[in-house]
XYZ file of C-alpha atoms in Angstrom:
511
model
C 8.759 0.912 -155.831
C 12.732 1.539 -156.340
C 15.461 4.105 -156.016
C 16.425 6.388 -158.943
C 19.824 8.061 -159.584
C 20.285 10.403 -162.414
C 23.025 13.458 -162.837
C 24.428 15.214 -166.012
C 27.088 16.417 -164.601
C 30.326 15.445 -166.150
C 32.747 15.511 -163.534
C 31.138 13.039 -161.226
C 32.629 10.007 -161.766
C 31.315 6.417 -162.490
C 32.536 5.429 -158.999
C 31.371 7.989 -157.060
C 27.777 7.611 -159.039
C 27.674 3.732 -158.086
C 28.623 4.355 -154.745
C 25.736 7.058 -154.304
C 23.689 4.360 -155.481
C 24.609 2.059 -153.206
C 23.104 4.108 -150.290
C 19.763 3.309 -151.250
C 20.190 0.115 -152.025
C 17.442 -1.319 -149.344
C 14.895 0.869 -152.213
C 15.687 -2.491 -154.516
C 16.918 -5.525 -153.624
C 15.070 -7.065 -156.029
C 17.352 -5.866 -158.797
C 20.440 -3.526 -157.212
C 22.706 -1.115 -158.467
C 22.018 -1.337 -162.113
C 24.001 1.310 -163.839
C 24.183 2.984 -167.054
C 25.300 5.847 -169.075
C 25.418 7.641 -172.268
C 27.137 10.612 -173.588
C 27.557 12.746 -169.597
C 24.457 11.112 -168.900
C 24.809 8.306 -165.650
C 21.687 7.147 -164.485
C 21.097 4.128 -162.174
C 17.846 1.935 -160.721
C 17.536 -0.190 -157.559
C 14.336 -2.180 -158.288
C 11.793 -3.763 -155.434
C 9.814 -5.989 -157.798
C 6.009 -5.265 -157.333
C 4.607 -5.493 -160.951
C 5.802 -8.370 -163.435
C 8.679 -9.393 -161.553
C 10.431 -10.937 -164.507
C 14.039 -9.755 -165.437
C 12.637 -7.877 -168.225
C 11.018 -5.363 -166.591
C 14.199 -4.441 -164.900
C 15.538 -0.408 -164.850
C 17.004 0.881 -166.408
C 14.584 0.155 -169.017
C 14.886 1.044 -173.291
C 12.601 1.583 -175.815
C 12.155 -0.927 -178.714
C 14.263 1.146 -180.606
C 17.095 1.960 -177.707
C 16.434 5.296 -178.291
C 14.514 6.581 -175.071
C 15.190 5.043 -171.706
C 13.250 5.376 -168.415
C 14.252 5.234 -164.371
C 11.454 5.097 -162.317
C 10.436 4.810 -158.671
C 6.755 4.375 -157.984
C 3.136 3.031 -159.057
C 0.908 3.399 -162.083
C -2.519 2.053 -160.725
C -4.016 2.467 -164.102
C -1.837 1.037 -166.154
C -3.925 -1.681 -167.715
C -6.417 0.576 -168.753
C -4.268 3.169 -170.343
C -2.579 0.339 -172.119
C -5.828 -0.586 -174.198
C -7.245 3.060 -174.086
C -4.453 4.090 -176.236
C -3.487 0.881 -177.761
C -0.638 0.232 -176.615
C 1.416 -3.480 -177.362
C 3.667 -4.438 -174.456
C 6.530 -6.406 -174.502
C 6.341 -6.688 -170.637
C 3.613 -6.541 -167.929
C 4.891 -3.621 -166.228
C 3.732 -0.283 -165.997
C 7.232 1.016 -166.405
C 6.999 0.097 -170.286
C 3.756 1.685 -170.314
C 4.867 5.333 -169.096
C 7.658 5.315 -171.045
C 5.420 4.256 -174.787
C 3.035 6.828 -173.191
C 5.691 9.680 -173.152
C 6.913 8.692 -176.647
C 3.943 8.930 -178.143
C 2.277 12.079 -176.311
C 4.880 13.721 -174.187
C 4.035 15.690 -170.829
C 0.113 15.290 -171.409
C -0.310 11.894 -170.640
C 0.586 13.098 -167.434
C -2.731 14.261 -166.618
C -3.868 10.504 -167.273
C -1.956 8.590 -164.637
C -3.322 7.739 -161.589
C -0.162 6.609 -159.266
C 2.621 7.711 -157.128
C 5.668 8.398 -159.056
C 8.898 10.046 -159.734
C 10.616 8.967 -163.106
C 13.798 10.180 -165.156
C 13.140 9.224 -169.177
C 16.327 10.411 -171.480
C 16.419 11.207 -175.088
C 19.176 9.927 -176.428
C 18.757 11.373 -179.786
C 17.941 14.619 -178.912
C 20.630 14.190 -175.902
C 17.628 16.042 -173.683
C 16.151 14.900 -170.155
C 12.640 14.642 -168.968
C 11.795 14.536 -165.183
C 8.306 14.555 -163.565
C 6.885 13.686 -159.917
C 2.800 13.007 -158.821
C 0.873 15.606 -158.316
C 1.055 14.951 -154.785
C 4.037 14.158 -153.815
C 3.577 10.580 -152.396
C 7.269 9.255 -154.172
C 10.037 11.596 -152.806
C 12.595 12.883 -155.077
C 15.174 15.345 -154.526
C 17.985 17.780 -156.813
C 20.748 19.321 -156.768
C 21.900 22.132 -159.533
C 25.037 23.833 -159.943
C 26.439 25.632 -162.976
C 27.362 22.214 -164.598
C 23.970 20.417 -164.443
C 21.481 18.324 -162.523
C 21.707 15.083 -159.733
C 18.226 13.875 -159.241
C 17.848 10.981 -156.620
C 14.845 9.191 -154.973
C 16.751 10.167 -151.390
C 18.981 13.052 -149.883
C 21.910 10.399 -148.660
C 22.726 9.627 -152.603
C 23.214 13.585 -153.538
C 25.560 14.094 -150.126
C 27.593 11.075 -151.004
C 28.572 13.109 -154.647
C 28.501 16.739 -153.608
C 30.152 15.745 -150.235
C 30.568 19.849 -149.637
C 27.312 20.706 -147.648
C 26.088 22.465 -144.666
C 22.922 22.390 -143.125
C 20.308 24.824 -143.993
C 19.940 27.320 -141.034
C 16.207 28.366 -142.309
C 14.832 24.460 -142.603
C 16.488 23.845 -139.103
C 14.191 26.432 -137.882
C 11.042 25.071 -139.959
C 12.147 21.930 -138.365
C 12.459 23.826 -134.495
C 8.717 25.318 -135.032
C 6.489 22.712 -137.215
C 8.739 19.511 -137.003
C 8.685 19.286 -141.017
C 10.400 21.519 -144.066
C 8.835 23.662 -146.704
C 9.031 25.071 -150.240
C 11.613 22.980 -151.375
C 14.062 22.743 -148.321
C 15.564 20.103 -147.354
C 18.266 19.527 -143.676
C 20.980 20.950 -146.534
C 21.403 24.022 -148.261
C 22.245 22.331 -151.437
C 19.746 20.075 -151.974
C 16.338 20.369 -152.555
C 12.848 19.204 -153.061
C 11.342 18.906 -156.231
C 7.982 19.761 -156.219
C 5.327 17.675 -156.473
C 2.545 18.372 -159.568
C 5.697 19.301 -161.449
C 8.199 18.438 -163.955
C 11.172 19.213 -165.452
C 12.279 19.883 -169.376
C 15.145 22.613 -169.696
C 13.035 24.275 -166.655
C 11.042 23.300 -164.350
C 6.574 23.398 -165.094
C 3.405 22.591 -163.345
C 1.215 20.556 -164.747
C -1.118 19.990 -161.860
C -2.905 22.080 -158.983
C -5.677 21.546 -156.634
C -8.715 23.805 -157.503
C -10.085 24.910 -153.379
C -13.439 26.911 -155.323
C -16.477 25.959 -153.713
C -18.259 22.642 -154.889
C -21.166 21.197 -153.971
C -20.569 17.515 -151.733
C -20.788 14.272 -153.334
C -23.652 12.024 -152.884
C -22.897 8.924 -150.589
C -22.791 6.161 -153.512
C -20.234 9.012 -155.282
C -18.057 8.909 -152.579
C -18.339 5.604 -151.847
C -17.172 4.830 -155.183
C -13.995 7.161 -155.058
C -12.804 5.278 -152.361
C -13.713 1.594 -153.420
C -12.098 2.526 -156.530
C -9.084 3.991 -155.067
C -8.586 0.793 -152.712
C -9.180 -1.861 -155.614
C -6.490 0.000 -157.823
C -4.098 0.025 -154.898
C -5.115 -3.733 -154.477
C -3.329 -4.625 -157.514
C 0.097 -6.322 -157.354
C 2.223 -9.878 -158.587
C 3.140 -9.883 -154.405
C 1.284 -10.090 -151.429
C -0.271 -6.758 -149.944
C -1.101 -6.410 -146.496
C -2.556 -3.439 -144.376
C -1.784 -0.932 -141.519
C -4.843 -1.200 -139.122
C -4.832 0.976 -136.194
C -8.654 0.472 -135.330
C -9.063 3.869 -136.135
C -11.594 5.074 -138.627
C -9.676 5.614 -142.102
C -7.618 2.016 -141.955
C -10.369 0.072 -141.034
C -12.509 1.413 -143.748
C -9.073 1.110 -146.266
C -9.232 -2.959 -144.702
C -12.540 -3.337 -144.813
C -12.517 -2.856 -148.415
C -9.184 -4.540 -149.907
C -9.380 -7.661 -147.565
C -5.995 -8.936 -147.236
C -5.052 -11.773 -145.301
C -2.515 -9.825 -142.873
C -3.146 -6.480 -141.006
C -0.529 -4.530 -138.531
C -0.064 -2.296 -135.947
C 2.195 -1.155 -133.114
C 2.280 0.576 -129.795
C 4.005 1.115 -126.528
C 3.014 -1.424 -123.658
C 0.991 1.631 -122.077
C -0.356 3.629 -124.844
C -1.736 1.489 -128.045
C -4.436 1.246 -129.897
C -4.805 -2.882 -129.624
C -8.400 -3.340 -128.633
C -10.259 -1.415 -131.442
C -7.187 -2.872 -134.295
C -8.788 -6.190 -132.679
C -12.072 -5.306 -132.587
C -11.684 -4.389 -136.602
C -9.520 -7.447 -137.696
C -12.241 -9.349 -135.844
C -14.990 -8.150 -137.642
C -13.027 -8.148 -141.430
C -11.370 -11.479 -140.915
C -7.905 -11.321 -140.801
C -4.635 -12.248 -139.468
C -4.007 -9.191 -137.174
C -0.534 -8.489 -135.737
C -0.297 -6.019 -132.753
C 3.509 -5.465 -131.760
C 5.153 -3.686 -128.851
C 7.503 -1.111 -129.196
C 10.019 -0.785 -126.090
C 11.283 2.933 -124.963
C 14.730 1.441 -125.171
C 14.302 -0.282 -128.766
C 12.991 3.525 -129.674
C 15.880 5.262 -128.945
C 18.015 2.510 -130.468
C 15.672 2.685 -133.928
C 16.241 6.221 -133.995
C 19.841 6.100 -134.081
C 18.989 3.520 -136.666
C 17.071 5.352 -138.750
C 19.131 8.809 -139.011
C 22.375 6.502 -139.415
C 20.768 4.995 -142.476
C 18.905 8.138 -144.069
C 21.332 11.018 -143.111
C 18.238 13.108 -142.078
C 15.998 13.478 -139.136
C 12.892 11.749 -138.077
C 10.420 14.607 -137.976
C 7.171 13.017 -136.331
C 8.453 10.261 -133.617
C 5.709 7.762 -135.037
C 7.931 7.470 -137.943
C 10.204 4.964 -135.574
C 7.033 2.904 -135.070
C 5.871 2.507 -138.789
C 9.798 1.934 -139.170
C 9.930 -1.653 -136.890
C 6.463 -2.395 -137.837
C 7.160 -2.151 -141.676
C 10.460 -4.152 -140.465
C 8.728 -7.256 -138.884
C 5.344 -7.243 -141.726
C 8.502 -7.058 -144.343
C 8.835 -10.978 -144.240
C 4.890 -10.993 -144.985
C 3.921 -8.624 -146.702
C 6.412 -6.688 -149.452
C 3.266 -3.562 -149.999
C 0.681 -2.507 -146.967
C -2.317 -0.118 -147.897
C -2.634 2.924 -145.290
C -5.146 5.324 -144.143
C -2.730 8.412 -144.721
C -4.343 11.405 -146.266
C -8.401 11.169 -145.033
C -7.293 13.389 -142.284
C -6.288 16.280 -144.957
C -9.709 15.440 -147.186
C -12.591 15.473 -144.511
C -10.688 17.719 -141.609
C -9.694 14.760 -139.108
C -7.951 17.522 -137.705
C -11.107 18.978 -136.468
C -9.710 21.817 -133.751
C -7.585 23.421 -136.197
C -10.297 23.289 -139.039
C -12.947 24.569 -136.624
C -11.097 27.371 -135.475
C -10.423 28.710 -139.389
C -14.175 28.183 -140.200
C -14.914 30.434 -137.692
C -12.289 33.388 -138.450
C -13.398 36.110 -140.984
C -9.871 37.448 -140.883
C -6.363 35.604 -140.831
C -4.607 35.354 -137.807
C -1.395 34.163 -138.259
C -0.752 34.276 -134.528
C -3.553 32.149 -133.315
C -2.460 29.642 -136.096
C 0.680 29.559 -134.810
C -0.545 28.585 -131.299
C -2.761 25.481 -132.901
C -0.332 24.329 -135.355
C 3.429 25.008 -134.087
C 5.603 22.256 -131.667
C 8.924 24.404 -130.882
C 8.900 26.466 -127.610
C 9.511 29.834 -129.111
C 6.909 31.740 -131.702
C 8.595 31.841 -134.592
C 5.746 34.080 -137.217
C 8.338 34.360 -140.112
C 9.046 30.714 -140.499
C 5.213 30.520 -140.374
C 4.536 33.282 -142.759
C 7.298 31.452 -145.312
C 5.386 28.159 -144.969
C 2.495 29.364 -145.670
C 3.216 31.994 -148.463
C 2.592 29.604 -151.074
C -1.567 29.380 -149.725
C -1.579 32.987 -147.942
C -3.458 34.229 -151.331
C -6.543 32.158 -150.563
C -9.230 34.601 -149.481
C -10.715 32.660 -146.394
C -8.902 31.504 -143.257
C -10.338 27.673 -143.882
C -9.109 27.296 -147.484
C -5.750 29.153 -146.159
C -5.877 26.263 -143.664
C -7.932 23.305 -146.014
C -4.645 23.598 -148.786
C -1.783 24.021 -146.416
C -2.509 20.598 -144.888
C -3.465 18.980 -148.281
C -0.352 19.904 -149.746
C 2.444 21.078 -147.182
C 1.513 19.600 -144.346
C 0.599 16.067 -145.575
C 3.764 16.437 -147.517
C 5.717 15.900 -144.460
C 4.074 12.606 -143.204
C 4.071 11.400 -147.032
C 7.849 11.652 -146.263
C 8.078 10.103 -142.909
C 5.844 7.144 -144.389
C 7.850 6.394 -147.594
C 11.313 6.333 -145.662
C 10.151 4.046 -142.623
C 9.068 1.748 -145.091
C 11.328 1.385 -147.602
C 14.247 1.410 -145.654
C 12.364 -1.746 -145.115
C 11.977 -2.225 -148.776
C 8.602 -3.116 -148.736
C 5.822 -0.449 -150.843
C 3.180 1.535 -148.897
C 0.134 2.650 -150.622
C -2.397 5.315 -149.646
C -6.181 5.271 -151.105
C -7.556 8.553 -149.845
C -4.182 10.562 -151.650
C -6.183 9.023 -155.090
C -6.105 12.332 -157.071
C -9.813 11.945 -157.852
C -10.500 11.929 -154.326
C -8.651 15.323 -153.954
C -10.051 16.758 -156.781
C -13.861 16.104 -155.478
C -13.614 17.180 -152.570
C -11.262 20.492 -151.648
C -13.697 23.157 -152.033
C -16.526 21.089 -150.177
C -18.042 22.776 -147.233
C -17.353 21.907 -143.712
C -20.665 21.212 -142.939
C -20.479 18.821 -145.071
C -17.572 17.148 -143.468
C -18.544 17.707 -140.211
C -22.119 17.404 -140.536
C -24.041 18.171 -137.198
C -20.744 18.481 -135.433
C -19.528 15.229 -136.721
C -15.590 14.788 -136.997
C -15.799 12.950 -140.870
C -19.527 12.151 -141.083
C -19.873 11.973 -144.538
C -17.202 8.324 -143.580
C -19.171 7.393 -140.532
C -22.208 7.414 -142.927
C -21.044 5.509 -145.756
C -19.598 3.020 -144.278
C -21.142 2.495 -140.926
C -22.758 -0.839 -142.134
C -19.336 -2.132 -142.845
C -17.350 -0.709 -139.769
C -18.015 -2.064 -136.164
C -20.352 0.773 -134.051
C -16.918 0.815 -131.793
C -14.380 2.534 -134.207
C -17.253 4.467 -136.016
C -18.101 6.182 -132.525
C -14.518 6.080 -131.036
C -12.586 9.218 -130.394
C -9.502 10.037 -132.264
C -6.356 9.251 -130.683
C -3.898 9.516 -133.645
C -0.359 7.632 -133.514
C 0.766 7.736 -129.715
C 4.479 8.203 -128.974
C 4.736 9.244 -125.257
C 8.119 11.290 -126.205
C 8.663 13.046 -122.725
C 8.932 9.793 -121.310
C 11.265 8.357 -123.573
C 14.175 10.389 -124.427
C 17.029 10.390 -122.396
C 17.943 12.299 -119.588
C 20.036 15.772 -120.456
C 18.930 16.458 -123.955
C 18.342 20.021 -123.894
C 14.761 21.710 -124.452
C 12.061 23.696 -122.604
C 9.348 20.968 -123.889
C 9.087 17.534 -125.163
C 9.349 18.297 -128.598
C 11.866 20.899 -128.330
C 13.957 17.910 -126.360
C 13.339 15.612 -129.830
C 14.218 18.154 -132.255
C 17.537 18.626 -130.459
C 18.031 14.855 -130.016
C 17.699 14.486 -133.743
C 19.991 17.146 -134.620
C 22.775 15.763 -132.465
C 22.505 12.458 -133.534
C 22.245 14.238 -137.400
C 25.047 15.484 -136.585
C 27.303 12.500 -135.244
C 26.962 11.304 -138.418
C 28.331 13.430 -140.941
């Protein structure tokens, strides 16, 4: 896990690159500021060392023959095996040497073969031409900017600001922000810079290589599912450092602990609203070292300020301050923690939202609007824009079913990577295993919520491995009691109306 930093634009200038870089410096520690360029190529690598942690996996990072070279911010789970499936001799133990001899060798296909989280920059500097490509998901952020004279690509928004340094924020994600506390289709808090899409990549324009196929399929049998997930939780159990995991006591982490077995498990909460006594009951039962932490309202507001200082962006869900200080204090433990994120999206954790489109025969963009939207004021053509991209679906639940596996879960994807690795430590996510995806958009929601059952087809296959408790406990999610929290005076009809505008104005202080 690291920070990239890549532009070909001419007129930015070696110290105004470096310094860019230097804003996401907490991405690597490991290996910082590392700098490079060639011909009006500058590209630069802060590296947190996961995977062979010798020097000579360090970014950026050359071919034998010096003629390709690779930046690259994420996790090839598979590496080992695509090593010896296509016979590949490495100088290193890293996976960065392996997607880069992969590329040489077979270009944009071998895409289609990694099983990670990624974002990577690899540059031909023969052909003087530029490669670019992010998971299909979107679980390893990376963001552009394009003018007239060329490209800055960067694993964070505060890099890109630093160079451009003219920018305004972007009046239509403020409002995406004001109704659904996250941004769409590419937008970012500024007009200039951008999103690049996830399942995408770039070479003189920008492709897709991968999509999720929502066509009806027939469920997987319990030992098939059970084996998606055990596999997705051993490859993301892989590492030269040790790995620790989130456990709430809710359903999704205990089953992602259950299986990977580390030593150290975390959670937090305030004094008055936690989780503590089913993350107990769970660490209990698997064995390990559990660490419940408080959160104070007081340290909140503080760790906001914090965060938007550091990021130059606001905090869209207010959890994202908890997994912020917990990633902070399991940072001197742990430098990568497994999470539950994503089984929400797969088997419709989300159950009132999911029941309510399996029940429509039309679309109602309305009534979706009063499920889904957190600002005070209906807002249908910032909800008609987010979800144009899935409004062609011909059913209300796989309208519904692909806007949360890809936009929605986008936007806590986002909140998760920055908490943590402003932290510098890696977080990794089973259930967002491609595989996983694949099987099962498309499955019916009776088979997800069989007799009624929020996840059943979960509670079934692992309900010999997970305490009765947390199998028959209700959903909570991550509590933040905002309306008691903020400060008095910050304007807003509702309590997240009030944290929208708090964010904003502390955006705004610093710029």
């Amino acid at each position: 896990m690291c920070g990239i930093l890549f532009t070909n634009i001419e007129r930015v200038s070696k110290q105004s690159f470096q310094n860019a870089l230097s804003k996401m410096i907490h991405r690597g520690p490991d290996a910082s500021l590392c700098y490079e360029s060639y011909n009006i190529y500058k590209y630069g690598h802060n590296r947190l060392s996961i995977v062979d942690l010798d020097a000579r996996s360090n970014q950026p990072f050359h071919s034998s023959d010096n003629r390709y070279v690779i930046i690259y911010n994420g996790e090839i789970y598979n590496y080992k095996e695509l090593a010896k499936e296509h016979q590949i001799r490495m100088r290193t133990n890293s996976d960065t040497e392996l997607l880069l001899e992969l590329y040489i060798r077979h270009g944009m296909k071998m895409l289609h073969w990694l099983n990670g989280m990624f974002s990577f920059v690899i540059i031909d500097t023969v052909k003087n031409e530029f490669f670019v490509a992010r998971d299909r998901l979107g679980v390893k952020p990376l963001y552009y900017y394009h003018d007239e004279q060329g490209y800055i690509f960067s694993s964070e928004i505060h890099p890109i600001l630093t160079i451009i340094q003219d920018y305004t924020l972007d009046p239509i994600a403020i409002r995406q922000y004001k109704c659904l506390r996250n941004f769409f289709n590419g937008r970012t808090t500024f007009n200039k810079v951008k999103e690049f899409p996830p399942g995408h990549y770039y070479y003189k324009q920008i492709n897709k290589y991968w999509e999720v196929d929502y066509s009806e399929k027939l469920p997987p049998t319990d030992d098939e599912l059970f084996y998606l997930i055990n596999s997705s939780v051993q490859y993301r159990n892989r590492a030269d450092v040790s790995i620790g995991s989130f456990l709430s006591g809710g359903l999704d982490s205990t089953i992602v602990t259950a299986l990977a077995k580390p030593e150290h498990t975390w959670t937090i909460g305030f004094e008055q609203s936690n989780e503590f006594e089913w993350s107990q009951i769970a660490a209990n039962q698997i064995g390990t070292s559990h660490h419940p932490l408080i959160m104070e309202a007081e340290q909140f507001l503080l760790l906001c300020s914090e965060i938007i200082q550091r990021k130059k962006d606001v905090i869209s869900v207010p959890n994202e301050v908890l997994l912020y200080q917990m990633t902070s204090v399991a940072s001197s433990t742990n430098k990568v923690i497994l999470s539950g994120e994503g089984a929400d999206e797969l088997f419709f954790g989300y159950d009132r939202i999911f029941r309510w489109a399996s029940e429509k025969r039309n679309w109602d963009v309305k009534q979706f609007s009063e499920l889904y939207s957190y600002g005070s004021e209906e807002d249908i053509e910032i909800i008609e824009d987010a979800l144009k991209p899935y409004s062609h679906y011909k059913t209300p639940l796989t309208i519904v079913s692909s806007f949360f596996q890809e936009a929605h879960l986008r936007g806590l994807l986002r909140r998760l990577d920055s908490a943590s690795m402003l932290n510098s430590v890696e977080v990794r996510s089973p259930f967002l295993d491609y595989r996983l995806v694949e099987r099962l958009a498309g499955v019916s929601i009776n088979y997800k919520m069989s007799e009624g059952i929020i996840k059943a087809p979960l509670k079934r296959v692992f309900r010999n491995m997970i305490h009765p408790e947390i199998i028959g406990r209700r959903k909570i999610g991550f509590p933040v009691p905002v309306s008691q929290i903020l400060p008095d005076g910050v304007e807003g009809r509702t309590p997240y109306e009030k944290w929208f505008n708090y964010n904003l104005t502390l955006l705004r202080g610093t710029l």
